[in-house]
PDB file of C-alpha atoms and ligand atoms in Angstrom:
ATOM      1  CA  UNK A   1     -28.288 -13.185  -9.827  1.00  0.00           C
ATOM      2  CA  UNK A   2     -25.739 -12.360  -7.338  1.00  0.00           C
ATOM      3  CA  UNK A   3     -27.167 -12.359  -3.656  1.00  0.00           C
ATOM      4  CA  UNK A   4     -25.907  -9.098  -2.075  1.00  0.00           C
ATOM      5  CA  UNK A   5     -26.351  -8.872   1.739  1.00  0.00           C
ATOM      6  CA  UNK A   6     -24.471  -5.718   2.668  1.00  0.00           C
ATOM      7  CA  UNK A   7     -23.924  -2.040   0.922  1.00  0.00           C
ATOM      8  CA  UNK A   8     -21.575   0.564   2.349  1.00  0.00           C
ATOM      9  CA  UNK A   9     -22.534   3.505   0.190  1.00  0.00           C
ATOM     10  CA  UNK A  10     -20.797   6.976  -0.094  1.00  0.00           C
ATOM     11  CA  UNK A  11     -19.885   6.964   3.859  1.00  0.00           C
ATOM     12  CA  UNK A  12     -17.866  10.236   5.416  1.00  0.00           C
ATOM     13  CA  UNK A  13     -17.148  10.156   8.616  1.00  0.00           C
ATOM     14  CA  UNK A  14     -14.879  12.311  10.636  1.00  0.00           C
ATOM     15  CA  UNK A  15     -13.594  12.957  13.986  1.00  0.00           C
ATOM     16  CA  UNK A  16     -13.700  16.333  15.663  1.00  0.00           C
ATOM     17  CA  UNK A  17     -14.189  17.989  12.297  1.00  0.00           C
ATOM     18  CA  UNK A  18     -11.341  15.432  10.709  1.00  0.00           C
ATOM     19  CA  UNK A  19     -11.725  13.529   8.006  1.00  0.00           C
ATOM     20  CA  UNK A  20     -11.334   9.762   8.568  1.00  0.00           C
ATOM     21  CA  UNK A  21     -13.179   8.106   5.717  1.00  0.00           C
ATOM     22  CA  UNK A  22     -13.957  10.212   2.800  1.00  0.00           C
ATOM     23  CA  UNK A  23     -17.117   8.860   0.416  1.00  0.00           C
ATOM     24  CA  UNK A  24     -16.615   4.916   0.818  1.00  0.00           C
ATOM     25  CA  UNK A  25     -18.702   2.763  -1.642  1.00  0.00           C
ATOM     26  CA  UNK A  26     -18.524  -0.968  -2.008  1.00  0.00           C
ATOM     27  CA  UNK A  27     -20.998  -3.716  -1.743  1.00  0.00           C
ATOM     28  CA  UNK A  28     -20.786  -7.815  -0.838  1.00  0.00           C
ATOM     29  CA  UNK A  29     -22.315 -10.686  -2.255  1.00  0.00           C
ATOM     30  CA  UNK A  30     -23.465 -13.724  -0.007  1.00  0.00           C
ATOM     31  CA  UNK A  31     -20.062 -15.904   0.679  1.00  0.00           C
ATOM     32  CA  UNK A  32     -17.634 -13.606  -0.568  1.00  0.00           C
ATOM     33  CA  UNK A  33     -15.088 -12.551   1.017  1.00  0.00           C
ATOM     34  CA  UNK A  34     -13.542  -8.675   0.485  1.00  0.00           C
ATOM     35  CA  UNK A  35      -9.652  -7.341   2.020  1.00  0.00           C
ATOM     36  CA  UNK A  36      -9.936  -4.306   3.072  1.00  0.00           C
ATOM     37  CA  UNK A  37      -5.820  -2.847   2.964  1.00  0.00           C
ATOM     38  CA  UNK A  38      -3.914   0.121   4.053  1.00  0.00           C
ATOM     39  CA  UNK A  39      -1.234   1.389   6.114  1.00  0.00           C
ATOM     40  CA  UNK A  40      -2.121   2.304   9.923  1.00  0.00           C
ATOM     41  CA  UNK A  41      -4.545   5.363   9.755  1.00  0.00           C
ATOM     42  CA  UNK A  42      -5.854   4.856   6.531  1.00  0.00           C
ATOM     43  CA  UNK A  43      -9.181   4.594   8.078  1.00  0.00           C
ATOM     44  CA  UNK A  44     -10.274   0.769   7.905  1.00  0.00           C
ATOM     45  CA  UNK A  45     -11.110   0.246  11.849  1.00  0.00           C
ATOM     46  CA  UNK A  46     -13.443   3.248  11.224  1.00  0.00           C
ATOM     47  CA  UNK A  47     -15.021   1.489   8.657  1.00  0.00           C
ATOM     48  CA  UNK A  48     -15.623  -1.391  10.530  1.00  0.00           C
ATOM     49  CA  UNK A  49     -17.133  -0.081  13.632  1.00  0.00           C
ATOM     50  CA  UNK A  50     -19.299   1.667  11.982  1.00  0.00           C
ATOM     51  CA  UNK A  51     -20.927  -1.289  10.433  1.00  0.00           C
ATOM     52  CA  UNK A  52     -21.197  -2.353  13.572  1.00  0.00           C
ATOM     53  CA  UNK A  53     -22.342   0.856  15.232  1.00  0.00           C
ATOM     54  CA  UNK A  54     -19.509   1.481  18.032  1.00  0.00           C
ATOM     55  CA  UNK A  55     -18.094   4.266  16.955  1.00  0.00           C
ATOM     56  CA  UNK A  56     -16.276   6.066  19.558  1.00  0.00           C
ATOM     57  CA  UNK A  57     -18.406   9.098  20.181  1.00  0.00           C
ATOM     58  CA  UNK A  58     -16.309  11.667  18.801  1.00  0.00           C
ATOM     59  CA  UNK A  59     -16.710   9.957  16.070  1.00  0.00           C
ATOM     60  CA  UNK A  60     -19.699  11.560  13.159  1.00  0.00           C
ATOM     61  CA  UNK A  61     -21.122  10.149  10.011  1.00  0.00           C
ATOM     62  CA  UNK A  62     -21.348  13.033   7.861  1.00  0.00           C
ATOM     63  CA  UNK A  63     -23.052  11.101   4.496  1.00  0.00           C
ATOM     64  CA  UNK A  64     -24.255   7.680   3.063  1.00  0.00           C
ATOM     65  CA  UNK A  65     -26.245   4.530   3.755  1.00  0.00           C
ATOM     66  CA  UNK A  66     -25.148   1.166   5.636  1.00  0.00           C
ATOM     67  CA  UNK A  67     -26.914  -1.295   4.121  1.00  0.00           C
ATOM     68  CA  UNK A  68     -27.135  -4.719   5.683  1.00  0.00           C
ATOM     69  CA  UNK A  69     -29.990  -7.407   4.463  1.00  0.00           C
ATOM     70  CA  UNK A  70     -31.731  -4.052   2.763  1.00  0.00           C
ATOM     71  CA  UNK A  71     -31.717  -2.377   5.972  1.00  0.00           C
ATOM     72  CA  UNK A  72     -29.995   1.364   6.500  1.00  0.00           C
ATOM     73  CA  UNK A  73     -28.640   0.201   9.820  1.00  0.00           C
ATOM     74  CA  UNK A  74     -27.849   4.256  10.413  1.00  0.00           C
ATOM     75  CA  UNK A  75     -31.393   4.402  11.018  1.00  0.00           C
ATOM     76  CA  UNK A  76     -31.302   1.677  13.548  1.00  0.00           C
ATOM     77  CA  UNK A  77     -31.596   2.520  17.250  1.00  0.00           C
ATOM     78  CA  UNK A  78     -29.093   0.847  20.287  1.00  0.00           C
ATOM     79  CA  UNK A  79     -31.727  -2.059  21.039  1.00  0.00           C
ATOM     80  CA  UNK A  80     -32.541  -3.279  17.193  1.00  0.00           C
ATOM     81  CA  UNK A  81     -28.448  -3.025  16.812  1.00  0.00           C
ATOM     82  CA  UNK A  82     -27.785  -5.343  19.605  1.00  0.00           C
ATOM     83  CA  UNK A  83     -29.928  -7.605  18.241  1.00  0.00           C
ATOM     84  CA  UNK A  84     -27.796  -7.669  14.957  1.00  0.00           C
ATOM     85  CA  UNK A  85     -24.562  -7.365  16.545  1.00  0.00           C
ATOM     86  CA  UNK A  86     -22.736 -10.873  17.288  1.00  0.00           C
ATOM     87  CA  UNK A  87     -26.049 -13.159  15.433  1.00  0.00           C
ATOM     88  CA  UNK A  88     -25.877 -11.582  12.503  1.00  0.00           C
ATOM     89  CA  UNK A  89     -22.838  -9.090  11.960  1.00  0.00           C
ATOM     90  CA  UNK A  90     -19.753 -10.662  13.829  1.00  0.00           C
ATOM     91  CA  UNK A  91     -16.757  -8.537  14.675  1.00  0.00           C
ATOM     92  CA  UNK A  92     -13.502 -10.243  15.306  1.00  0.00           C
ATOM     93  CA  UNK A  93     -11.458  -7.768  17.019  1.00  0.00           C
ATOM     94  CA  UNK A  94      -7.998  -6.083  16.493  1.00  0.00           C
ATOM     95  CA  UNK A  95      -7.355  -5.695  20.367  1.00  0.00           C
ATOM     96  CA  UNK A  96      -8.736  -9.016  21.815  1.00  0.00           C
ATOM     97  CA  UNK A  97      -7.965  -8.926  25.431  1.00  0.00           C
ATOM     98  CA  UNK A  98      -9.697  -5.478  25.299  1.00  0.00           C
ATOM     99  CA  UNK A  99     -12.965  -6.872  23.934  1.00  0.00           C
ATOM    100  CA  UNK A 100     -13.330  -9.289  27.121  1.00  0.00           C
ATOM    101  CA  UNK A 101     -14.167  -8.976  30.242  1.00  0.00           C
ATOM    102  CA  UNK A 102     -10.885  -9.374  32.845  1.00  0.00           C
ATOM    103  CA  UNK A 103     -12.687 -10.864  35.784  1.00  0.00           C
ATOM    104  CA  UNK A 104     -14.346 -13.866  33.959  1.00  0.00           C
ATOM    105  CA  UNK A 105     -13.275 -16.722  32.552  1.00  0.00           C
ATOM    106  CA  UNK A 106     -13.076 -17.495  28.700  1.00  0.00           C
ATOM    107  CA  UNK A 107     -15.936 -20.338  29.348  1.00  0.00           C
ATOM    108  CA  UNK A 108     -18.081 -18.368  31.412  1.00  0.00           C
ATOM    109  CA  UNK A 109     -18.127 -15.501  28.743  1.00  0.00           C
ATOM    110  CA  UNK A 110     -18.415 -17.570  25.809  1.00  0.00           C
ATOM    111  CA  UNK A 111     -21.208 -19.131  27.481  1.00  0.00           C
ATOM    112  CA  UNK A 112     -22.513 -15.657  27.846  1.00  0.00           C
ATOM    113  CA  UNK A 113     -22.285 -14.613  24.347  1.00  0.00           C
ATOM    114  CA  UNK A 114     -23.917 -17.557  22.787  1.00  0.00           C
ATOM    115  CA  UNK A 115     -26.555 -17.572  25.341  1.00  0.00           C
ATOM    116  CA  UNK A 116     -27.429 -14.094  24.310  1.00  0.00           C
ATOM    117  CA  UNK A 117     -28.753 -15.299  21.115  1.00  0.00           C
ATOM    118  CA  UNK A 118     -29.388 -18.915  20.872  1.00  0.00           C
ATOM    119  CA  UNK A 119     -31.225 -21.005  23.113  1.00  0.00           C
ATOM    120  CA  UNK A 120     -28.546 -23.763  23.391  1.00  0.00           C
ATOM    121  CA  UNK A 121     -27.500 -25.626  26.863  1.00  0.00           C
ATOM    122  CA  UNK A 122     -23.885 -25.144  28.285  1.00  0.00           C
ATOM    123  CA  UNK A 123     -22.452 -28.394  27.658  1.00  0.00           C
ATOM    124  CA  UNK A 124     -23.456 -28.455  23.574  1.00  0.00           C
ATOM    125  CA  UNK A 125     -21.530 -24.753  23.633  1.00  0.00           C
ATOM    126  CA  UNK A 126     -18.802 -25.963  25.351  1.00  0.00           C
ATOM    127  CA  UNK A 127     -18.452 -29.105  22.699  1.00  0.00           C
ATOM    128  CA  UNK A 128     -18.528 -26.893  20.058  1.00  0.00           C
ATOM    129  CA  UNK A 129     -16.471 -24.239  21.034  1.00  0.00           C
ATOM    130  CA  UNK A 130     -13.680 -27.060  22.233  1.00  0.00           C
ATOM    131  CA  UNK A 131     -14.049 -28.245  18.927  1.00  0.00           C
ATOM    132  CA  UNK A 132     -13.371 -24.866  17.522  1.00  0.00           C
ATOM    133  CA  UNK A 133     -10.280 -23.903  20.085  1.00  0.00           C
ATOM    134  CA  UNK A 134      -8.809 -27.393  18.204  1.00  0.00           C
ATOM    135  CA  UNK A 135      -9.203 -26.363  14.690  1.00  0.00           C
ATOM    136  CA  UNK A 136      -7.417 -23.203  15.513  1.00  0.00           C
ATOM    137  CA  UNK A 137      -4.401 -24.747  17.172  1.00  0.00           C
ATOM    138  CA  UNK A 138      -5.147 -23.324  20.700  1.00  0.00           C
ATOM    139  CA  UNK A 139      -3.565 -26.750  23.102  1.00  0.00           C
ATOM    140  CA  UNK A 140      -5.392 -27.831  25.362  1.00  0.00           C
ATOM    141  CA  UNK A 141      -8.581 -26.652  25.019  1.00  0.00           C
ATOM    142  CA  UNK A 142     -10.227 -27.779  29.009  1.00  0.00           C
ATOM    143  CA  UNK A 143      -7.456 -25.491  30.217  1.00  0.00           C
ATOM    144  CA  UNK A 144      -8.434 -22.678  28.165  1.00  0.00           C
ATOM    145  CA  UNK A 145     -12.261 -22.877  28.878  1.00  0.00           C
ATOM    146  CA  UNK A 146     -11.212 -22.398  32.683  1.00  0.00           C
ATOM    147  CA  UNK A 147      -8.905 -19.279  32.027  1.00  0.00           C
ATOM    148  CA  UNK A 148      -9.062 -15.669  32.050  1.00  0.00           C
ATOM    149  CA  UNK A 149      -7.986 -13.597  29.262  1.00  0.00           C
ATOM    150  CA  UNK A 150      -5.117 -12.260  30.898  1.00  0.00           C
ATOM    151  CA  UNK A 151      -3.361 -15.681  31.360  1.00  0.00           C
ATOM    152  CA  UNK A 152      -3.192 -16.146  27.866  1.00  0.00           C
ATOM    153  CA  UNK A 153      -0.788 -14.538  24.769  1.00  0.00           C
ATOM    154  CA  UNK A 154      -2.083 -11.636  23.011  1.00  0.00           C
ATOM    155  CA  UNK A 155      -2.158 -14.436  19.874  1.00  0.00           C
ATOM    156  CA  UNK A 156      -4.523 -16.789  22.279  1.00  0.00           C
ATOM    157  CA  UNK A 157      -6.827 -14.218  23.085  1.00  0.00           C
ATOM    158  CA  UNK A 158      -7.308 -13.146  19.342  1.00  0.00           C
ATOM    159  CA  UNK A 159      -8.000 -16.769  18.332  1.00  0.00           C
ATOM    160  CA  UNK A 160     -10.297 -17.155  21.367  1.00  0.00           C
ATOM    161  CA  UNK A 161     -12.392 -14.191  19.360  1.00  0.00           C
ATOM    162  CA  UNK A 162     -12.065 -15.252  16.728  1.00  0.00           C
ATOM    163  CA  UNK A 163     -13.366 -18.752  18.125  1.00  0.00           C
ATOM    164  CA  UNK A 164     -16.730 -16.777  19.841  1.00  0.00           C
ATOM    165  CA  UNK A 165     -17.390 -15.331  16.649  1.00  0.00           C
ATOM    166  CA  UNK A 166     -17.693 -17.940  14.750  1.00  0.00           C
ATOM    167  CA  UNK A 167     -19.442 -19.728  17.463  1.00  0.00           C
ATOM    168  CA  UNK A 168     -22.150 -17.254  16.514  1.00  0.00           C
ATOM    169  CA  UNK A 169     -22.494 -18.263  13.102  1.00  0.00           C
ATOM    170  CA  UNK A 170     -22.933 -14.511  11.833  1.00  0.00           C
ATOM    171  CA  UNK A 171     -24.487 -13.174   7.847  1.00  0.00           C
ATOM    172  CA  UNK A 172     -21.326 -11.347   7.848  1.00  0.00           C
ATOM    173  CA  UNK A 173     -18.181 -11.151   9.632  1.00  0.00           C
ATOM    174  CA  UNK A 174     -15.621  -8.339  10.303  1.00  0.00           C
ATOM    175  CA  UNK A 175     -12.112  -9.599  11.189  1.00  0.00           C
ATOM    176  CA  UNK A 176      -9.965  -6.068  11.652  1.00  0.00           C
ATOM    177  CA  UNK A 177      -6.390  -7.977  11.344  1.00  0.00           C
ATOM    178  CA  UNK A 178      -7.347 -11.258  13.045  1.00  0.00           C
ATOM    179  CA  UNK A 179      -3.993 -12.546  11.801  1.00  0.00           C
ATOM    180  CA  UNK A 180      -1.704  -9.785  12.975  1.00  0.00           C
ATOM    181  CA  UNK A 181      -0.752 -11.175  16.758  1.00  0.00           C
ATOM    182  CA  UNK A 182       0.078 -14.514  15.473  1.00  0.00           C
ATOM    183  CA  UNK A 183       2.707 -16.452  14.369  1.00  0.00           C
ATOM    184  CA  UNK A 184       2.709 -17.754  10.670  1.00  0.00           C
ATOM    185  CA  UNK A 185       1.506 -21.194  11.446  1.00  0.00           C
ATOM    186  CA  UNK A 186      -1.743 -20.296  13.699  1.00  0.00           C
ATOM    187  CA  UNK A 187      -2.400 -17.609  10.951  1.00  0.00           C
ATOM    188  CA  UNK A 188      -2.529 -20.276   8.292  1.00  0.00           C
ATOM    189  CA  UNK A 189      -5.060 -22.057  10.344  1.00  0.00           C
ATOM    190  CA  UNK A 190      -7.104 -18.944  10.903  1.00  0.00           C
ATOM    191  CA  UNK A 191      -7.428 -18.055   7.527  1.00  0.00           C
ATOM    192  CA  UNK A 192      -8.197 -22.145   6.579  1.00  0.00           C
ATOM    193  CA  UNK A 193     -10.892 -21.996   9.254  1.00  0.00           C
ATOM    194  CA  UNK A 194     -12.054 -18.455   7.775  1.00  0.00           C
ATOM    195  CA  UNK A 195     -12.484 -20.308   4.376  1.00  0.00           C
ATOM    196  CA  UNK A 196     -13.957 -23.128   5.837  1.00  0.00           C
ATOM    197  CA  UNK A 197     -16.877 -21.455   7.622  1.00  0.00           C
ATOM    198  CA  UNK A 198     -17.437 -19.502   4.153  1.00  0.00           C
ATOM    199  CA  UNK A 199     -17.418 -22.455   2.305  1.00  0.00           C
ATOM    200  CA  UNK A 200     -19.771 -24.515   4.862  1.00  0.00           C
ATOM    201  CA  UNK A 201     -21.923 -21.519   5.521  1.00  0.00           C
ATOM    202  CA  UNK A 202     -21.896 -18.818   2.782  1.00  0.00           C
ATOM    203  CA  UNK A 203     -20.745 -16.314   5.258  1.00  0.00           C
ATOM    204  CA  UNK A 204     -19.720 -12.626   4.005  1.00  0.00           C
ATOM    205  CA  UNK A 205     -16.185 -11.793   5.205  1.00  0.00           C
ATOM    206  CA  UNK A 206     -14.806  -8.351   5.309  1.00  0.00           C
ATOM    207  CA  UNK A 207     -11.211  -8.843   6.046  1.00  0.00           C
ATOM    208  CA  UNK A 208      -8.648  -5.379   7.465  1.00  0.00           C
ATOM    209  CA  UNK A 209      -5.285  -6.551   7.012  1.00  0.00           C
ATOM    210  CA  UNK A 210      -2.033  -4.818   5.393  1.00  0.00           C
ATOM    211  CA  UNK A 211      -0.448  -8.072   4.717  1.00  0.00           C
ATOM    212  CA  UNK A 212      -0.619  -8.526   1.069  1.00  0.00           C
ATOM    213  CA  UNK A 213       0.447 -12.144   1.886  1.00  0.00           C
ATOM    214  CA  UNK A 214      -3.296 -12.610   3.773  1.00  0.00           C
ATOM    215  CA  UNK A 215      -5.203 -10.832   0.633  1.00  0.00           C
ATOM    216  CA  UNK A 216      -3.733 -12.913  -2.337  1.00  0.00           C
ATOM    217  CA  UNK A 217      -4.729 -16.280   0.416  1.00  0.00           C
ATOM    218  CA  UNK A 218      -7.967 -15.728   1.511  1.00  0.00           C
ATOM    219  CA  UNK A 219      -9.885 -12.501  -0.678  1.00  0.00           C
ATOM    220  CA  UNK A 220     -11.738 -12.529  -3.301  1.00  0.00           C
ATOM    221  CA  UNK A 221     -12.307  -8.439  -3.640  1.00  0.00           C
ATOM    222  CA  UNK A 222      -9.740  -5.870  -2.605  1.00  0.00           C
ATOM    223  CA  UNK A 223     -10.089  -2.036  -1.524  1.00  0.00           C
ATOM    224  CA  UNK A 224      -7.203  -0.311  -0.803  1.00  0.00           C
ATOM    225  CA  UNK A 225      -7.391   2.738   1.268  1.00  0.00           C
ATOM    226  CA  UNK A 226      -5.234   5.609   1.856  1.00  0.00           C
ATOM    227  CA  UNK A 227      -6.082   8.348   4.337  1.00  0.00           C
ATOM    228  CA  UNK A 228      -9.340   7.560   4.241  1.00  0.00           C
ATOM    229  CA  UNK A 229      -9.894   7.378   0.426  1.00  0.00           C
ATOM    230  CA  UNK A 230     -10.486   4.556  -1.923  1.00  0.00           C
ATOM    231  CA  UNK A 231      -7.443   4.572  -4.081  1.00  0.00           C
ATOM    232  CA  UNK A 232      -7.841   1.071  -5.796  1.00  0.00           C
ATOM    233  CA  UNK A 233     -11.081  -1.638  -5.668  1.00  0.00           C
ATOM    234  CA  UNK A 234     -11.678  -4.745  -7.812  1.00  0.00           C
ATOM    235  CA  UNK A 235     -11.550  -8.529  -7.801  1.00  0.00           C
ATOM    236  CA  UNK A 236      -8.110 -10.143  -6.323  1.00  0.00           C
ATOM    237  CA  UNK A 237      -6.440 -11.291  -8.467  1.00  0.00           C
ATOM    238  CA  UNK A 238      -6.679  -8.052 -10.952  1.00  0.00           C
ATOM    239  CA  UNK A 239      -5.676  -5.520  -8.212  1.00  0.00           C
ATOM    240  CA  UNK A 240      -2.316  -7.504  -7.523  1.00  0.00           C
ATOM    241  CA  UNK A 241      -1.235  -8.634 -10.918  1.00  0.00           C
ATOM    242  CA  UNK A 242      -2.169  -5.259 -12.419  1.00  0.00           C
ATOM    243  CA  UNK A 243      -2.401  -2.771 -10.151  1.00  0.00           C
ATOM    244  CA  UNK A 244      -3.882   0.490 -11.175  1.00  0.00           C
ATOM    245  CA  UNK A 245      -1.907   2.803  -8.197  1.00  0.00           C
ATOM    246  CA  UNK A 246       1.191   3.192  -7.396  1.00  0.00           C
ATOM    247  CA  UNK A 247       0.396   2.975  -3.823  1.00  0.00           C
ATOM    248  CA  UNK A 248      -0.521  -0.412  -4.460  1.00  0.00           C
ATOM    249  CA  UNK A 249       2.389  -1.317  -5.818  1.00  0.00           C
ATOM    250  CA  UNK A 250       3.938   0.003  -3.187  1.00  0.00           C
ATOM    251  CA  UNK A 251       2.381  -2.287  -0.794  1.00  0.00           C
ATOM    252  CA  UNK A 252       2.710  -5.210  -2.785  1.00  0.00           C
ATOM    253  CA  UNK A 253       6.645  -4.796  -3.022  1.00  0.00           C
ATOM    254  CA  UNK A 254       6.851  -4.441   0.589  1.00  0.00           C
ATOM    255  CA  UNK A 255       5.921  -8.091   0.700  1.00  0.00           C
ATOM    256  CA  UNK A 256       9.019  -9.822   2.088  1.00  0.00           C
ATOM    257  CA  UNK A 257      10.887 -12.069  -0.714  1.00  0.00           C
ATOM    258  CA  UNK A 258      10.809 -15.115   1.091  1.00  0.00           C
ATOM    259  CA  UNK A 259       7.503 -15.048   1.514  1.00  0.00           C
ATOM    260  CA  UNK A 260       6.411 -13.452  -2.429  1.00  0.00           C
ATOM    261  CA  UNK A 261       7.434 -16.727  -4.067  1.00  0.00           C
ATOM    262  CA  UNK A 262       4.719 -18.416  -1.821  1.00  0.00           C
ATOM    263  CA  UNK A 263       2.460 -15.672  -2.630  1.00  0.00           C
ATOM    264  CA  UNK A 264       2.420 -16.096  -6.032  1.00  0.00           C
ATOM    265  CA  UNK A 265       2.113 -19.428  -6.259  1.00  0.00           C
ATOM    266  CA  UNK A 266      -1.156 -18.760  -4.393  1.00  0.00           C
ATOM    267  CA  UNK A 267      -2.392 -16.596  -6.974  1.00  0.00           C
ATOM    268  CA  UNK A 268      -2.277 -19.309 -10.014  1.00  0.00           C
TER     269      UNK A 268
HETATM  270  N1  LIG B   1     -11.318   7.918  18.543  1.00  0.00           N
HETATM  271  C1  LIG B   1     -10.656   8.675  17.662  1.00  0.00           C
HETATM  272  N2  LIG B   1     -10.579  10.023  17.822  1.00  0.00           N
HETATM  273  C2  LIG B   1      -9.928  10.809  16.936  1.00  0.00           C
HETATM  274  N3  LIG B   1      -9.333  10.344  15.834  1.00  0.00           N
HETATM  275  C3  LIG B   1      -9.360   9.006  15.605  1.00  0.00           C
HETATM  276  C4  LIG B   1     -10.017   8.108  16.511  1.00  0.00           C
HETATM  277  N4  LIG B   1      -9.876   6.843  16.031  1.00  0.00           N
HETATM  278  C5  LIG B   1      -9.178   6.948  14.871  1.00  0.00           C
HETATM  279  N5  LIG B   1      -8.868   8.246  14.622  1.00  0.00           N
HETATM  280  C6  LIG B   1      -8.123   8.759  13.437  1.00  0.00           C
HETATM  281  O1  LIG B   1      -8.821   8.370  12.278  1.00  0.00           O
HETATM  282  C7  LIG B   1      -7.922   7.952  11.260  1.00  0.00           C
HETATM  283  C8  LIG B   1      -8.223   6.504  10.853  1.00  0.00           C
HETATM  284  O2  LIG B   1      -7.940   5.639  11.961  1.00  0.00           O
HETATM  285  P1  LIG B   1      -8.269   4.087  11.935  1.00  0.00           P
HETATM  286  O3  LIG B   1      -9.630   3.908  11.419  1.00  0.00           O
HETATM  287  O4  LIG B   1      -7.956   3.558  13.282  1.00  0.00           O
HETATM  288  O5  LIG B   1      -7.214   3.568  10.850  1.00  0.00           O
HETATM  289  P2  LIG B   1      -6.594   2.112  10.609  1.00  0.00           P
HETATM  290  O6  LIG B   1      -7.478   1.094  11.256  1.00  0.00           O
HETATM  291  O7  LIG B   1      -6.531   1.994   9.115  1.00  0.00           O
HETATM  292  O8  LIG B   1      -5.234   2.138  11.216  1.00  0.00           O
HETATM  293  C9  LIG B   1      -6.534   8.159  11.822  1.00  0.00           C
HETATM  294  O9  LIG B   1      -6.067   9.419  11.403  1.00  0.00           O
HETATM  295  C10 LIG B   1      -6.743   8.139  13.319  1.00  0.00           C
HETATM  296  O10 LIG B   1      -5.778   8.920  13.969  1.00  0.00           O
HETATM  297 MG1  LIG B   2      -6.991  -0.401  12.699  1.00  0.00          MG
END
């Protein structure tokens, strides 16, 4: 029996009376990992903070159940949420250097952030989160612990997220285009280390990206979205060998050629 851990079911939301998402359904098995795809407005950062319940307030769900370890976490309040948030639901940001604090340093806040939910001592969170700044091809990993965000590339800060997230060991992660500040070698290691922490630890991935390239690597399920509406879901390797919309195919042409041949290769 499959294990299924999260449900977004028939979710509307709009903003100021405009429709951003428009009845959203899909579900997610322990370990799997789904792509969620679309061009820029197509509603998929909506989608993701509202899992995570930081919607901007403007923002109103009209319809639908979030379901998360058979829990409607719409009916949740601020202080049950925060206790999810980071242990159990990880969000791995689009806009890093927005998500930290300016005025402290990336050790004192990662510090922070595991503190917040684990009783672990500073030095064993520093060891491990070294660890993890090395897997992810961040140099010199002392130097980084001491810095603040804004001393380092937009491409250092999202790895340093991504890095704090995974420090937390979430049931599921979000990742809203963790690999779209980078260049293509740190991206390859971000999407090994995404595998690896599924593989090691069963963790449910839901994965925004509208590089096609990213998808046929690391997903097992695709949606594709467009202006807020489902316009294609399935299993991987059926949405991009036979796509069903034309808007998909769309998006999978507009894959560079240098890097399709790789792509493909990846889909055997
Ligand atoms: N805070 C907001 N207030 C009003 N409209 C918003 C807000 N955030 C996003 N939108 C609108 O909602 C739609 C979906 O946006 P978004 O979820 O950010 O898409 P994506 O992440 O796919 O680029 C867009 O039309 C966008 O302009
Ligand atoms: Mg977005």
């Amino acid at each position: 029996m499959a294990d299924t851990i999260f449900k977004y079911d028939s979710i509307s939301i709009e903003y100021e009376g405009k429709v951003a998402v428009s009845n959203v359904s899909f579900s997610l098995d322990k370990g799997r990992i789904l792509a969620l795809v679309g061009e820029s407005g197509s509603g998929k950062t909506t989608i993701i903070k509202s899992v995570m319940g930081i919607l901007n307030p403007d923002a109103t769900i009209k319809n639908g159940h979030i379901v998360f370890e058979n829990e409607n976490l719409l009916e949740k309040n601020e202080k049950q949420l925060r206790a999810i948030r980071g242990k159990k639901i990880g969000m791995i940001f689009q806009d890093s250097l927005g998500a930290f604090c300016p005025i402290r340093t990336i050790g004192q806040q990662i510090i922070e952030a595991v503190k917040a939910h684990y009783k672990k001592d500073k030095n064993e969170i520093k060891q491990e989160a070294l660890a993890l700044f090395d897997k992810l091809n961040l140099n010199d990993p002392e130097k980084l612990w001491k810095s603040y965000p804004f001393e380092l590339s937009g491409g250092m800060n999202q790895r340093v997220g991504i890095a704090i997230a995974m420090l937390l060991n979430p049931t599921l992660l979000l990742a809203d285009e963790p690999t779209s500040a980078i260049d293509e070698n740190a991206k390859k290691m971000v999407l090994a280390e995404l595998k690896r922490i599924r593989d090691s630890y069963g963790t449910s991935i839901i994965i925004v990206t509208h590089d096609m390239t990213v998808v046929s690597e690391i997903a097992d399920e695709v949606i594709v979205l467009k202006d807020g509406k489902v316009v294609e879901q399935g299993i991987k390797n059926q949405v991009l060998e036979n796509p069903k919309a034309e808007y998909t195919r769309q998006l999978i042409e507009a894959v560079p050629t240098s890097r399709s041949e790789e792509w493909k290769l990846s889909l055997v």
